[in-house]
Coordinates of C-alpha atoms in Angstrom, one line a residue:
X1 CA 0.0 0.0 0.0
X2 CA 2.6 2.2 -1.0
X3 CA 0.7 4.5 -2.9
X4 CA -1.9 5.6 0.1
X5 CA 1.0 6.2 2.6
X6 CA 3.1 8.3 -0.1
X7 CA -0.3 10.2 -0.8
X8 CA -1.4 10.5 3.1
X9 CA 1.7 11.7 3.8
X10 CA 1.9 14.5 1.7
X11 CA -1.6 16.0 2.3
X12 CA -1.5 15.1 6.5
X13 CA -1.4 18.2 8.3
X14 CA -2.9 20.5 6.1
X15 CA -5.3 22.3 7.8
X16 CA -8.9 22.6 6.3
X17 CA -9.1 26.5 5.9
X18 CA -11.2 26.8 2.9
X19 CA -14.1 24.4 1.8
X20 CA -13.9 23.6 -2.0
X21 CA -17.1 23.7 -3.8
X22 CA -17.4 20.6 -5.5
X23 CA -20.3 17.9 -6.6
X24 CA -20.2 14.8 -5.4
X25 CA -19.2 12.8 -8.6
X26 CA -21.9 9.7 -9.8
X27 CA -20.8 6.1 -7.6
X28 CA -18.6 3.8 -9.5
X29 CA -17.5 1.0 -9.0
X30 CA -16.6 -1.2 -12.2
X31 CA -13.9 -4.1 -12.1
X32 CA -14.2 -4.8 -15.9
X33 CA -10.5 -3.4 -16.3
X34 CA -7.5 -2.1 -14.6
X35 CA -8.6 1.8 -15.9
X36 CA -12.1 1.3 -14.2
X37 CA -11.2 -0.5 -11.2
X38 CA -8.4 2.6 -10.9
X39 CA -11.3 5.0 -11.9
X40 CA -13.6 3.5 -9.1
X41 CA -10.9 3.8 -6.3
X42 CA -10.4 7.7 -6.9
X43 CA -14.2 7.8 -7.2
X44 CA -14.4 6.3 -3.8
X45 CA -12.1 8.7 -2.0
X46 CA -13.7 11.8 -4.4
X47 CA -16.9 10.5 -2.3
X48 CA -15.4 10.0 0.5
X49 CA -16.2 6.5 0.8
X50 CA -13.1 5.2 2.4
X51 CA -14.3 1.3 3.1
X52 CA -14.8 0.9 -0.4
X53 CA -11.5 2.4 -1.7
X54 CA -9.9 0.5 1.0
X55 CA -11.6 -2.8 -0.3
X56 CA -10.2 -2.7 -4.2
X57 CA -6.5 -3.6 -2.5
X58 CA -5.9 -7.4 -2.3
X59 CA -4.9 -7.3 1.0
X60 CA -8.1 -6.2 2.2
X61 CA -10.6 -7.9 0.9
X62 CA -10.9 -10.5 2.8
X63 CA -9.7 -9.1 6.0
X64 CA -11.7 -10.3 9.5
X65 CA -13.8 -7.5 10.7
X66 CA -12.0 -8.8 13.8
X67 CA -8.8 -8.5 13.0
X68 CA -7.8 -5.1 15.0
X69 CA -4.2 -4.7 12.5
X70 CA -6.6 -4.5 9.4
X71 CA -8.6 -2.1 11.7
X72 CA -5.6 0.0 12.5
X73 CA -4.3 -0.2 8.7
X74 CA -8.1 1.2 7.8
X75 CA -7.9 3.8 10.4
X76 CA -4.5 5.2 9.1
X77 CA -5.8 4.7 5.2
X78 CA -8.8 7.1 5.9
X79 CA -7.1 9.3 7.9
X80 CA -4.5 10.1 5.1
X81 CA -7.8 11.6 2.6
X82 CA -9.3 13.2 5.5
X83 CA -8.5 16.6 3.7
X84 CA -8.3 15.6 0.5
X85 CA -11.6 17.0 -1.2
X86 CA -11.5 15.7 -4.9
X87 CA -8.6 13.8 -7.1
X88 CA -8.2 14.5 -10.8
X89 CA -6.9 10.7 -12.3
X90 CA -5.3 10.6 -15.5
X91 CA -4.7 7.1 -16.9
X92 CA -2.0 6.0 -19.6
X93 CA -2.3 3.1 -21.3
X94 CA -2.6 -0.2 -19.4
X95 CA -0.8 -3.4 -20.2
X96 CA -1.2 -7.1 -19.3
X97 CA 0.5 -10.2 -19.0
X98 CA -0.5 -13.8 -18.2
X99 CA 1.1 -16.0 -15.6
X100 CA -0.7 -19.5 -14.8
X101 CA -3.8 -18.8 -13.9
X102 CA -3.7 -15.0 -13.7
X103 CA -3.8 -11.9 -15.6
X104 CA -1.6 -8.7 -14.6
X105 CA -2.2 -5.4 -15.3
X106 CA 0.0 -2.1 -14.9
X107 CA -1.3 1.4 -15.5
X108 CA 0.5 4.0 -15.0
X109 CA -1.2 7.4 -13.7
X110 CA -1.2 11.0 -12.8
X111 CA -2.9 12.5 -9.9
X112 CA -4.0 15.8 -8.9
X113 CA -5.4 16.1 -5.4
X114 CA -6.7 18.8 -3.9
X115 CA -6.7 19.7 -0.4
X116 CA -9.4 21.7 1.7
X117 CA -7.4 24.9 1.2
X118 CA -7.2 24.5 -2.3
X119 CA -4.0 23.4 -2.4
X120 CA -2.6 20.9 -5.7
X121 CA -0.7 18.4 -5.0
X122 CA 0.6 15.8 -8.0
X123 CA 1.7 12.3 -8.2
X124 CA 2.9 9.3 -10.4
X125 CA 3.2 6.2 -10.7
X126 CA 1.9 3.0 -11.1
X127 CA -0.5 0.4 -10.3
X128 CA -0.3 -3.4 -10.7
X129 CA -3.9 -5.2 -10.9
X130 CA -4.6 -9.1 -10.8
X131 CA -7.2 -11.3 -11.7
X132 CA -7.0 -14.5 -11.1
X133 CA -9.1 -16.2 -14.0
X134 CA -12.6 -16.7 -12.3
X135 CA -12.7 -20.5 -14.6
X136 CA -10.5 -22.1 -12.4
X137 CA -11.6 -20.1 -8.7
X138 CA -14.1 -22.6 -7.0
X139 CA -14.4 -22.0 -3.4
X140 CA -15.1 -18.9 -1.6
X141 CA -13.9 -16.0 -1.5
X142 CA -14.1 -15.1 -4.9
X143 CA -11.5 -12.9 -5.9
X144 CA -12.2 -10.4 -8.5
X145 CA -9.3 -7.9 -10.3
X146 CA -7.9 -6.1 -7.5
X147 CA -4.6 -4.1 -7.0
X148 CA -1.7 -5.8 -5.6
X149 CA 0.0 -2.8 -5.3
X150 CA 0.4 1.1 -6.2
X151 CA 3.6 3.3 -6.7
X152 CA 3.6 7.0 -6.6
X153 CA 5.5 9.7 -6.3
X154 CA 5.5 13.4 -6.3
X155 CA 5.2 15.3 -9.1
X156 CA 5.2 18.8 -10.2
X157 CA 3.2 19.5 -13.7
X158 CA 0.4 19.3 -15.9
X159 CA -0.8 15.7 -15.6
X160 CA -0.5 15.0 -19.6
X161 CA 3.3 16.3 -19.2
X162 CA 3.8 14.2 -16.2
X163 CA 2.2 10.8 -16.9
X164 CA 4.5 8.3 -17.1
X165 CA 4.6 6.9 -20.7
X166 CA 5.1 3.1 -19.6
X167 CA 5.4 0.8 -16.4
X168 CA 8.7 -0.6 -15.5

């Protein structure tokens, strides 16, 4: 979970000063491809739906609602978007590879978030998505694409400029 800590890192501590006016965007949540499912996490956090943005990493999916380290791990998750208002995702082109059994997908992206203040901040990176083939998944939990794991960094730029061109 790379990606949240780098990104709740940056925009911890900034104080809420100024509300943004912004409409809550339509609910997505597609896992059709590694652009939607990536489109659907930023749409979570835009809605401030943390569970749900929380629940498209692997990791957590099938976490105990016992288990008090996947509690903690939420805990820190949602409060590293508690002042984020509303993320601007651009997408490059996503590639895949197969690997017995699985499909894996990297898309690299550029992010603009925005802060209470008003305040831009820009990332990029990249994400690596799984699916493990749903033909050969017979007993529960059914595992659907998911990210295995998110890269970013800061950035400084327009997003076209700045998105990455390829995943290494």
């Amino acid at each position: 979970m790379k990606v949240f800590a780098t990104l709740a890192l940056a925009l911890t501590g900034i104080s809420m000063t100024a509300a943004i006016a912004q409409e809550s965007p339509t609910y997505q949540d597609d896992r059709s491809s590694a652009t939607a499912l990536i489109q659907s996490l930023y749409n979570a956090i835009d809605r401030k739906e943390y569970l749900r943005a929380w629940s498209y990493y692997a990791s957590n999916t099938v976490a105990s609602a016992e288990d008090e380290a996947a509690k903690a791990d939420y805990e820190t998750f949602k409060k590293g978007y508690a002042n984020t208002e509303f993320v601007t995702l651009l997408t490059g082109e996503e590639t895949e590879e197969g690997a017995a059994g699985s499909t894996y997908y990297k898309l690299p992206v550029a992010i603009d978030a925005v802060d209470g203040a008003g305040k831009h901040t820009q990332f990029i990176g990249c994400y690596t998505l799984r699916l493990a083939q749903p033909t050969v998944q017979d007993a529960p939990p059914y595992q659907p694409l998911h990210i295995e794991s998110g890269e970013l960094k800061p950035a400084n730029g327009e997003l076209e400029a700045i998105l990455p061109k390829t995943c290494e």
